[in-house]
Amino acid sequence: MTTPMLKFISVAQKQPEKRTAQDRRADFNEIYEDFQPVEATEQASRCSQCGVPFCSVHCPLGNNIPDWLMLTANGRLEEAYEISSATNTFPEICGRICPQDRLCEGNCVIEPGFESVTIGAVERYITDTAFENGWVKPTRPVTERAESVGIVGAGPAGLAAAERLRAMGYQVHVYDRYDRVGGLLVYGIPGFKLEKEIVARRHALLVESGVTFHLGQGIGSGADELAFAELRNRHQAVLIATGVYKSREIGGPGAGLVGIERALDYLTASNRRSLGDTLPDDARALDAAGKNVVVLGGGDTAMDCVRTAIRQGAKSVKCLYRRDKANMPGSAREVKNAEEEGVQFEWLAAPEAFVGDDHVTGVRAIRMKLGMADATGRQSVEALEGSSFTLEADLVIKALGFDPEPLPQLWDAPELGVSRWGTLKVGQDSFMTSLPGVFAAGDIVRGASLVVWAIRDGRDAAERIHTWIKANAPAAAVAEQG
């Protein structure tokens, strides 16, 4: 029996049950409960199956969302997973951390007043169910190819490319300077948004598929690093998918005081602590317990920081952002979660100086107002004269965004072309850098962006690498699998 769709008229939107703010403040577990089968079926049936699915159009991966919603509504979950995973390498991760309110769900065409379909929660439910039932299998190429591809970076772009290249039969080697696979998925995103075993599960599947990982292996000219030239010699092609890790800084009086920390350092220390790692002495200060915490910034990283500080037992947590709530670049859902958990927001306020002798004791800020819109349509901000105020702070966390590391200098590869922003230059369609056989994808090309875009870039770059190798290494042997 087929379940009718278009039930948005009679069935209200419902997200999975959310743990109480009091409960979730006490641990780093994910805050949403799993959908029950009847709930997932009911919510999926709300889809209007429109002729032009704006949810798919506004998904960077072009996911066939109406198709797997209809299959879910009819209990055909294994087929729903096949459709979902055909375009998305990691649907269970995107279902958890994508800002659906800005992408698929935010562009749902259901009439105003009826609320969008809960696409992300259904996507997560489908893939979690697939893993539970053993439907998710390691990649088994039809034929094995002799050529190898080296990938630098085990984040979402590198892993997505690795999976696609392995499916084509390439011998894939992934190099990462960290000791775990996942990049910012493991060290930058807190467990309350993405529990680490979700990433470890994909790591194990890729190993079973035949991908070789070289963890703790940096690229560069250091004693324990692999020279970039040697990396190129080892492989027929190289993909650079390092992401962007250089934190943007802030100046002003007192900016060098002890107790003013970078967001990534803070989040990495917290995640390592949750993973049971022993932290070095200089990382022990990266704990908000008993402190007055002020976080600077308004993106998703800032939300990760304030919500982490709450869980660490901070005395108070405030977020300082120079624009208003409507102009917050982070997910509105994350802002709401933070407010529920006890974070205080200082909207339309920007830091002027940091107070303290040796250690920071406060942030002097000034009130702002929104001005005229610029060429991009975004309103400018202007300081209100005489509106300065001071926030008490024992720990200040800078969550102002990330820039690329200077790879040409770090890797002794001056011929590696970069843009004026420091990102790697690649051909618009080829993904190839200024060096033949060296490709790049993800944040190192587009700048700090979303995980879903990194996955898209990794998959597309894998296709371009395949095309280039076939054209430039025609004599390479191709052995039948087995």
Coordinates of C-alpha atoms in Angstrom, one line a residue:
M1 CA 0.0 0.0 0.0
T2 CA 1.4 3.4 -1.0
T3 CA 1.4 6.2 1.5
P4 CA 0.0 9.4 0.1
M5 CA 2.2 12.5 0.1
L6 CA 1.4 16.2 0.5
K7 CA 0.3 15.6 4.1
F8 CA 1.7 19.0 5.2
I9 CA -1.9 20.2 5.3
S10 CA -2.9 17.7 7.9
V11 CA 0.4 16.8 9.6
A12 CA 2.4 19.4 11.5
Q13 CA 6.1 19.8 11.2
K14 CA 8.0 18.0 13.9
Q15 CA 11.7 17.7 14.7
P16 CA 13.1 14.7 16.6
E17 CA 12.7 15.1 20.4
K18 CA 15.3 17.4 21.9
R19 CA 16.8 16.7 25.2
T20 CA 16.1 19.4 27.9
A21 CA 18.6 22.2 28.1
Q22 CA 19.4 21.2 31.7
D23 CA 20.2 17.6 30.6
R24 CA 22.3 18.6 27.6
R25 CA 24.4 21.2 29.6
A26 CA 25.8 18.3 31.6
D27 CA 27.4 16.3 28.7
F28 CA 28.7 16.4 25.2
N29 CA 26.2 13.9 23.7
E30 CA 24.1 14.8 20.7
I31 CA 21.1 16.9 21.7
Y32 CA 18.5 15.3 19.4
E33 CA 16.9 11.9 19.9
D34 CA 16.5 9.6 16.9
F35 CA 13.3 9.6 14.9
Q36 CA 11.1 6.6 15.6
P37 CA 10.1 4.8 12.4
V38 CA 6.5 6.1 12.5
E39 CA 7.7 9.7 13.1
A40 CA 10.1 9.5 10.1
T41 CA 7.4 8.0 7.9
E42 CA 4.9 10.7 8.9
Q43 CA 7.3 13.6 8.5
A44 CA 8.5 12.4 5.1
S45 CA 4.9 12.1 3.9
R46 CA 4.6 15.9 4.4
C47 CA 6.6 16.5 1.2
S48 CA 4.6 18.1 -1.6
Q49 CA 6.6 16.3 -4.4
C50 CA 6.7 19.6 -6.2
G51 CA 7.7 19.7 -9.9
V52 CA 10.7 22.0 -9.3
P53 CA 12.2 20.8 -6.0
F54 CA 13.9 23.9 -4.6
C55 CA 15.3 21.8 -1.8
S56 CA 17.4 19.9 -4.3
V57 CA 18.3 23.0 -6.2
H58 CA 19.6 24.7 -3.1
C59 CA 21.5 21.6 -1.9
P60 CA 25.2 21.9 -2.9
L61 CA 25.2 18.1 -3.7
G62 CA 21.9 18.2 -5.6
N63 CA 20.5 15.5 -3.4
N64 CA 17.3 13.9 -4.8
I65 CA 15.4 14.8 -1.7
P66 CA 11.8 14.3 -2.8
D67 CA 12.6 10.8 -4.1
W68 CA 14.1 9.5 -0.8
L69 CA 11.3 11.3 1.2
M70 CA 8.7 9.4 -0.8
L71 CA 10.5 6.1 -0.4
T72 CA 10.8 6.7 3.4
A73 CA 7.1 7.6 3.6
N74 CA 6.4 4.2 2.0
G75 CA 8.8 2.2 4.3
R76 CA 11.3 1.5 1.5
L77 CA 14.3 2.6 3.5
E78 CA 17.0 0.5 1.8
E79 CA 16.0 2.1 -1.5
A80 CA 15.9 5.5 0.2
Y81 CA 19.5 5.0 1.4
E82 CA 20.6 4.0 -2.1
I83 CA 19.1 7.2 -3.6
S84 CA 20.5 9.4 -0.7
S85 CA 24.0 7.9 -0.9
A86 CA 24.2 8.1 -4.7
T87 CA 24.9 11.9 -4.4
N88 CA 26.1 12.2 -0.8
T89 CA 29.2 10.4 0.5
F90 CA 28.3 11.1 4.1
P91 CA 24.5 11.6 4.5
E92 CA 24.5 10.8 8.2
I93 CA 27.0 13.6 8.8
C94 CA 25.2 16.1 6.7
G95 CA 21.9 15.2 8.4
R96 CA 23.5 16.2 11.7
I97 CA 25.6 19.3 10.9
C98 CA 24.3 20.9 7.7
P99 CA 22.5 24.3 8.2
Q100 CA 19.3 22.9 6.7
D101 CA 17.5 26.1 7.7
R102 CA 19.7 28.0 5.2
L103 CA 19.8 25.3 2.5
C104 CA 17.2 22.6 1.7
E105 CA 14.7 23.2 4.4
G106 CA 15.0 27.0 4.1
N107 CA 14.0 26.7 0.4
C108 CA 11.1 24.2 0.8
V109 CA 8.2 25.4 -1.3
I110 CA 5.5 24.3 1.1
E111 CA 3.1 27.2 1.6
P112 CA 3.9 29.7 4.3
G113 CA 2.4 28.8 7.7
F114 CA 2.8 25.1 7.2
E115 CA 6.5 24.9 7.9
S116 CA 9.1 23.0 5.8
V117 CA 9.7 19.3 5.8
T118 CA 12.3 18.1 8.4
I119 CA 14.7 17.0 5.7
G120 CA 17.9 16.8 7.8
A121 CA 16.4 14.6 10.5
V122 CA 14.9 12.2 7.9
E123 CA 18.3 12.0 6.1
R124 CA 20.0 11.1 9.4
Y125 CA 17.4 8.5 10.1
I126 CA 17.7 6.8 6.8
T127 CA 21.5 6.4 7.0
D128 CA 21.6 5.4 10.7
T129 CA 19.0 2.8 9.8
A130 CA 21.1 1.6 6.9
F131 CA 24.1 1.1 9.1
E132 CA 22.0 -0.7 11.7
N133 CA 20.7 -3.1 9.1
G134 CA 24.1 -3.7 7.3
W135 CA 23.1 -2.0 4.1
V136 CA 26.1 0.2 4.0
K137 CA 28.9 -1.8 2.4
P138 CA 32.6 -1.0 1.7
T139 CA 33.4 0.2 -1.8
R140 CA 34.4 -2.7 -4.1
P141 CA 35.8 -1.5 -7.5
V142 CA 35.0 -3.7 -10.5
T143 CA 38.6 -3.5 -11.6
E144 CA 41.8 -2.5 -9.8
R145 CA 44.0 0.2 -11.5
A146 CA 47.7 0.3 -11.1
E147 CA 47.8 4.1 -10.7
S148 CA 47.8 5.6 -7.2
V149 CA 46.5 9.0 -6.0
G150 CA 47.8 10.8 -2.9
I151 CA 45.4 12.9 -0.9
V152 CA 46.6 15.5 1.6
G153 CA 43.9 16.0 4.3
A154 CA 41.5 13.5 5.8
G155 CA 38.6 16.0 6.2
P156 CA 35.3 15.8 4.3
A157 CA 36.7 16.8 0.9
G158 CA 39.6 14.4 1.1
L159 CA 37.5 11.5 2.3
A160 CA 34.8 12.1 -0.3
A161 CA 37.4 12.1 -3.0
A162 CA 39.1 9.0 -1.6
E163 CA 35.8 7.1 -1.7
R164 CA 35.1 8.0 -5.3
L165 CA 38.6 7.3 -6.5
R166 CA 38.6 3.9 -4.7
A167 CA 35.3 3.0 -6.4
M168 CA 37.1 3.7 -9.7
G169 CA 39.8 1.2 -8.7
Y170 CA 42.7 3.6 -7.9
Q171 CA 45.2 2.9 -5.1
V172 CA 44.3 5.7 -2.7
H173 CA 46.6 7.0 0.0
V174 CA 45.4 9.7 2.4
Y175 CA 48.0 11.7 4.4
D176 CA 47.0 13.7 7.5
R177 CA 49.1 15.5 10.2
Y178 CA 46.6 14.6 12.9
D179 CA 46.3 11.2 14.6
R180 CA 42.6 10.7 13.6
V181 CA 40.6 10.8 10.4
G182 CA 38.0 13.5 10.0
G183 CA 39.8 16.8 10.3
L184 CA 37.5 19.5 11.7
L185 CA 34.7 16.9 11.9
V186 CA 36.6 15.4 14.8
Y187 CA 38.6 18.2 16.3
G188 CA 36.6 21.3 15.4
I189 CA 33.0 20.2 15.8
P190 CA 31.8 19.3 19.3
G191 CA 30.3 16.0 20.1
F192 CA 26.9 17.5 20.9
K193 CA 26.5 18.2 17.2
L194 CA 28.4 15.1 15.8
E195 CA 29.5 12.2 18.0
K196 CA 32.9 11.0 17.0
E197 CA 32.0 7.4 16.5
I198 CA 30.0 8.5 13.5
V199 CA 33.2 9.7 11.8
A200 CA 35.2 6.6 13.1
R201 CA 32.5 4.4 11.5
R202 CA 33.2 5.9 8.1
H203 CA 37.0 5.7 8.6
A204 CA 36.6 2.0 9.3
L205 CA 34.5 1.6 6.1
L206 CA 37.1 3.3 4.0
V207 CA 39.9 1.2 5.4
E208 CA 37.8 -1.9 4.6
S209 CA 37.4 -0.5 1.1
G210 CA 41.1 -0.5 0.6
V211 CA 42.0 3.2 1.3
T212 CA 45.4 3.5 3.0
F213 CA 45.8 6.2 5.7
H214 CA 49.1 7.7 6.8
L215 CA 48.1 9.5 10.0
G216 CA 50.4 11.7 11.9
Q217 CA 52.1 12.4 8.6
G218 CA 52.6 16.1 7.8
I219 CA 53.7 17.5 4.5
G220 CA 56.7 19.9 4.5
S221 CA 60.4 20.2 5.1
G222 CA 60.5 19.3 8.8
A223 CA 62.4 16.3 10.1
D224 CA 59.2 14.1 10.5
E225 CA 57.4 15.5 7.5
L226 CA 57.1 14.2 4.0
A227 CA 58.5 16.5 1.3
F228 CA 55.9 17.7 -1.2
A229 CA 58.2 16.7 -4.1
E230 CA 58.5 13.2 -2.7
L231 CA 54.7 13.0 -2.4
R232 CA 54.4 13.9 -6.1
N233 CA 56.9 11.3 -7.0
R234 CA 55.0 8.6 -5.2
H235 CA 51.7 9.1 -7.0
Q236 CA 50.3 9.6 -10.5
A237 CA 48.2 12.5 -9.1
V238 CA 47.9 14.4 -5.9
L239 CA 44.8 16.1 -4.4
I240 CA 45.3 18.9 -1.8
A241 CA 42.4 19.0 0.6
T242 CA 43.9 20.5 3.7
G243 CA 41.1 22.9 4.6
V244 CA 41.9 26.2 6.2
Y245 CA 43.2 26.3 9.8
K246 CA 44.9 29.7 10.2
S247 CA 42.7 31.7 12.7
R248 CA 41.9 35.3 11.9
E249 CA 43.4 37.6 14.5
I250 CA 42.1 40.8 16.2
G251 CA 44.2 43.8 17.2
G252 CA 43.6 46.6 19.6
P253 CA 44.9 47.4 23.1
G254 CA 45.5 44.4 25.2
A255 CA 45.1 41.9 22.3
G256 CA 48.2 40.0 23.5
L257 CA 47.0 39.4 27.1
V258 CA 47.0 35.8 28.5
G259 CA 43.6 34.3 28.4
I260 CA 42.7 35.4 24.8
E261 CA 42.6 32.2 22.8
R262 CA 41.8 31.0 19.3
A263 CA 38.6 29.2 18.7
L264 CA 40.2 26.2 17.0
D265 CA 42.7 25.7 19.8
Y266 CA 39.9 25.8 22.3
L267 CA 37.6 23.4 20.5
T268 CA 40.5 21.0 19.7
A269 CA 41.4 20.8 23.4
S270 CA 37.8 20.2 24.4
N271 CA 37.4 17.4 21.8
R272 CA 40.6 15.8 22.7
R273 CA 39.6 15.9 26.3
S274 CA 36.3 14.2 25.4
L275 CA 38.2 11.6 23.4
G276 CA 40.3 10.7 26.4
D277 CA 43.6 12.2 25.2
T278 CA 46.2 13.6 27.6
L279 CA 46.6 17.3 26.9
P280 CA 49.9 19.2 27.1
D281 CA 50.4 21.6 29.9
D282 CA 49.7 24.7 27.7
A283 CA 46.3 23.3 26.7
R284 CA 45.0 22.9 30.2
A285 CA 44.1 26.6 30.4
L286 CA 41.7 26.0 27.5
D287 CA 38.9 25.1 29.9
A288 CA 36.0 27.4 30.8
A289 CA 35.2 25.8 34.1
G290 CA 34.3 28.5 36.7
K291 CA 35.3 31.3 34.2
N292 CA 33.5 34.3 32.7
V293 CA 33.7 33.6 29.0
V294 CA 33.3 36.0 26.1
V295 CA 33.3 34.7 22.6
L296 CA 33.9 37.1 19.7
G297 CA 32.1 36.2 16.4
G298 CA 28.7 35.2 15.0
G299 CA 29.3 32.1 12.9
D300 CA 28.8 28.4 13.6
T301 CA 32.3 28.2 15.2
A302 CA 31.3 30.9 17.7
M303 CA 28.1 28.8 18.5
D304 CA 30.3 25.7 19.0
C305 CA 32.5 27.7 21.4
V306 CA 29.7 29.2 23.5
R307 CA 27.9 25.9 23.8
T308 CA 31.1 24.1 24.7
A309 CA 31.9 26.6 27.5
I310 CA 28.4 26.0 28.9
R311 CA 29.1 22.3 29.1
Q312 CA 32.5 22.9 30.7
G313 CA 30.8 24.7 33.6
A314 CA 31.6 28.3 32.8
K315 CA 30.4 30.9 35.4
S316 CA 28.9 33.0 32.5
V317 CA 29.0 32.8 28.7
K318 CA 28.5 35.8 26.5
C319 CA 28.7 36.1 22.7
L320 CA 29.7 39.5 21.3
Y321 CA 28.6 40.1 17.7
R322 CA 28.7 43.4 15.8
R323 CA 25.5 42.9 13.8
D324 CA 22.0 41.9 14.9
K325 CA 20.4 38.5 15.3
A326 CA 18.8 38.7 11.8
N327 CA 22.2 39.1 10.2
M328 CA 24.0 36.4 12.2
P329 CA 26.0 34.2 9.7
G330 CA 25.6 31.1 11.8
S331 CA 22.6 28.7 11.8
A332 CA 19.5 30.2 13.4
R333 CA 18.8 26.7 14.9
E334 CA 22.2 26.8 16.6
V335 CA 21.6 30.3 18.0
K336 CA 18.3 29.1 19.5
N337 CA 20.0 26.0 21.1
A338 CA 22.6 28.3 22.6
E339 CA 20.0 30.6 24.0
E340 CA 18.1 27.7 25.6
E341 CA 21.3 26.5 27.2
G342 CA 22.0 29.8 28.9
V343 CA 24.3 31.8 26.5
Q344 CA 23.8 35.5 26.6
F345 CA 24.1 37.4 23.3
E346 CA 25.4 41.0 23.1
W347 CA 24.0 42.0 19.6
L348 CA 25.3 45.0 17.8
A349 CA 28.4 45.2 19.9
A350 CA 32.1 45.1 18.8
P351 CA 35.3 44.8 20.9
E352 CA 37.4 47.9 21.3
A353 CA 40.1 46.8 23.7
F354 CA 41.0 44.1 26.2
V355 CA 41.3 44.9 29.9
G356 CA 43.9 43.4 32.3
D357 CA 47.5 43.6 33.4
D358 CA 49.0 40.3 32.5
H359 CA 45.9 38.2 32.2
V360 CA 42.6 39.4 30.6
T361 CA 39.9 40.5 33.0
G362 CA 37.5 42.1 30.6
V363 CA 36.5 43.1 27.1
R364 CA 35.7 46.8 26.5
A365 CA 33.1 47.0 23.7
I366 CA 31.1 49.6 21.9
R367 CA 27.6 49.5 20.6
M368 CA 27.0 49.5 16.9
K369 CA 24.2 50.4 14.5
L370 CA 23.4 49.1 11.0
G371 CA 24.1 51.5 8.2
M372 CA 23.5 51.5 4.4
A373 CA 23.8 48.3 2.4
D374 CA 26.9 47.8 0.4
A375 CA 27.3 46.4 -3.1
T376 CA 26.6 42.8 -1.8
G377 CA 23.4 43.9 -0.2
R378 CA 24.7 43.5 3.4
Q379 CA 24.4 46.5 5.7
S380 CA 27.5 48.2 7.0
V381 CA 28.0 48.7 10.7
E382 CA 28.8 52.0 12.4
A383 CA 29.9 52.6 16.0
L384 CA 27.7 54.6 18.3
E385 CA 29.9 57.3 19.9
G386 CA 30.0 57.3 23.7
S387 CA 28.4 53.8 24.0
S388 CA 31.4 51.9 25.4
F389 CA 30.8 49.2 28.1
T390 CA 32.9 46.5 29.6
L391 CA 32.2 42.8 29.9
E392 CA 33.9 40.8 32.7
A393 CA 36.0 38.0 31.1
D394 CA 38.6 35.5 32.4
L395 CA 38.6 33.7 29.0
V396 CA 38.1 35.4 25.6
I397 CA 37.7 33.2 22.6
K398 CA 38.3 34.6 19.1
A399 CA 35.9 32.9 16.6
L400 CA 36.5 35.3 13.7
G401 CA 36.9 32.9 10.9
F402 CA 39.8 31.0 9.2
D403 CA 42.3 31.7 6.5
P404 CA 44.5 29.3 4.5
E405 CA 48.0 28.5 5.7
P406 CA 50.8 29.6 3.3
L407 CA 51.3 26.2 1.6
P408 CA 53.8 27.3 -1.0
Q409 CA 56.2 28.4 1.7
L410 CA 55.4 25.6 4.1
W411 CA 55.8 22.9 1.4
D412 CA 58.7 24.6 -0.4
A413 CA 56.6 24.8 -3.6
P414 CA 56.8 28.4 -4.7
E415 CA 55.3 27.5 -8.1
L416 CA 52.0 26.5 -6.4
G417 CA 49.7 29.3 -7.4
V418 CA 47.5 31.1 -4.8
S419 CA 44.9 33.8 -5.0
R420 CA 45.1 37.1 -3.2
W421 CA 43.3 35.5 -0.3
G422 CA 45.9 32.8 0.0
T423 CA 43.6 30.0 -1.3
L424 CA 44.9 27.7 -4.0
K425 CA 44.2 28.6 -7.6
V426 CA 42.6 25.9 -9.6
G427 CA 41.0 25.6 -13.1
Q428 CA 37.3 26.3 -12.8
D429 CA 36.4 23.0 -14.4
S430 CA 39.6 21.0 -14.0
F431 CA 40.3 21.4 -10.2
M432 CA 44.0 21.4 -11.2
T433 CA 46.4 23.8 -9.6
S434 CA 49.3 25.5 -11.4
L435 CA 51.2 22.2 -11.1
P436 CA 50.4 19.4 -13.5
G437 CA 48.8 16.4 -11.8
V438 CA 48.2 18.4 -8.6
F439 CA 44.6 19.1 -7.8
A440 CA 42.9 20.9 -4.9
A441 CA 39.4 20.9 -3.4
G442 CA 37.4 22.0 -0.5
D443 CA 38.1 25.0 1.8
I444 CA 41.7 25.4 0.6
V445 CA 40.2 26.5 -2.7
R446 CA 36.9 28.2 -1.8
G447 CA 37.8 29.5 1.7
A448 CA 36.1 28.5 4.9
S449 CA 32.8 27.0 3.9
L450 CA 30.3 24.3 4.7
V451 CA 31.0 20.5 5.0
V452 CA 28.5 19.8 2.3
W453 CA 30.4 22.0 -0.2
A454 CA 33.6 20.1 0.7
I455 CA 32.0 16.8 0.0
R456 CA 30.7 18.2 -3.4
D457 CA 34.2 19.5 -4.3
G458 CA 35.9 16.2 -3.3
R459 CA 33.5 14.1 -5.4
D460 CA 33.9 16.5 -8.4
A461 CA 37.7 16.6 -8.0
A462 CA 37.9 12.8 -8.1
E463 CA 36.1 12.7 -11.4
R464 CA 38.5 15.3 -12.9
I465 CA 41.5 13.3 -11.5
H466 CA 40.2 10.2 -13.2
T467 CA 39.8 12.1 -16.5
W468 CA 43.3 13.5 -16.3
I469 CA 45.0 10.2 -15.4
K470 CA 43.2 8.4 -18.3
A471 CA 44.5 11.1 -20.7
N472 CA 48.0 11.4 -19.3
A473 CA 48.9 7.9 -18.2
P474 CA 47.4 5.6 -21.0
A475 CA 50.1 3.1 -20.6
A476 CA 49.4 2.3 -17.0
A477 CA 48.4 -1.2 -16.4
V478 CA 44.9 -2.1 -15.4
A479 CA 44.5 -5.4 -13.6
E480 CA 41.3 -7.3 -13.2
Q481 CA 40.2 -7.3 -9.6
G482 CA 41.0 -10.5 -7.6

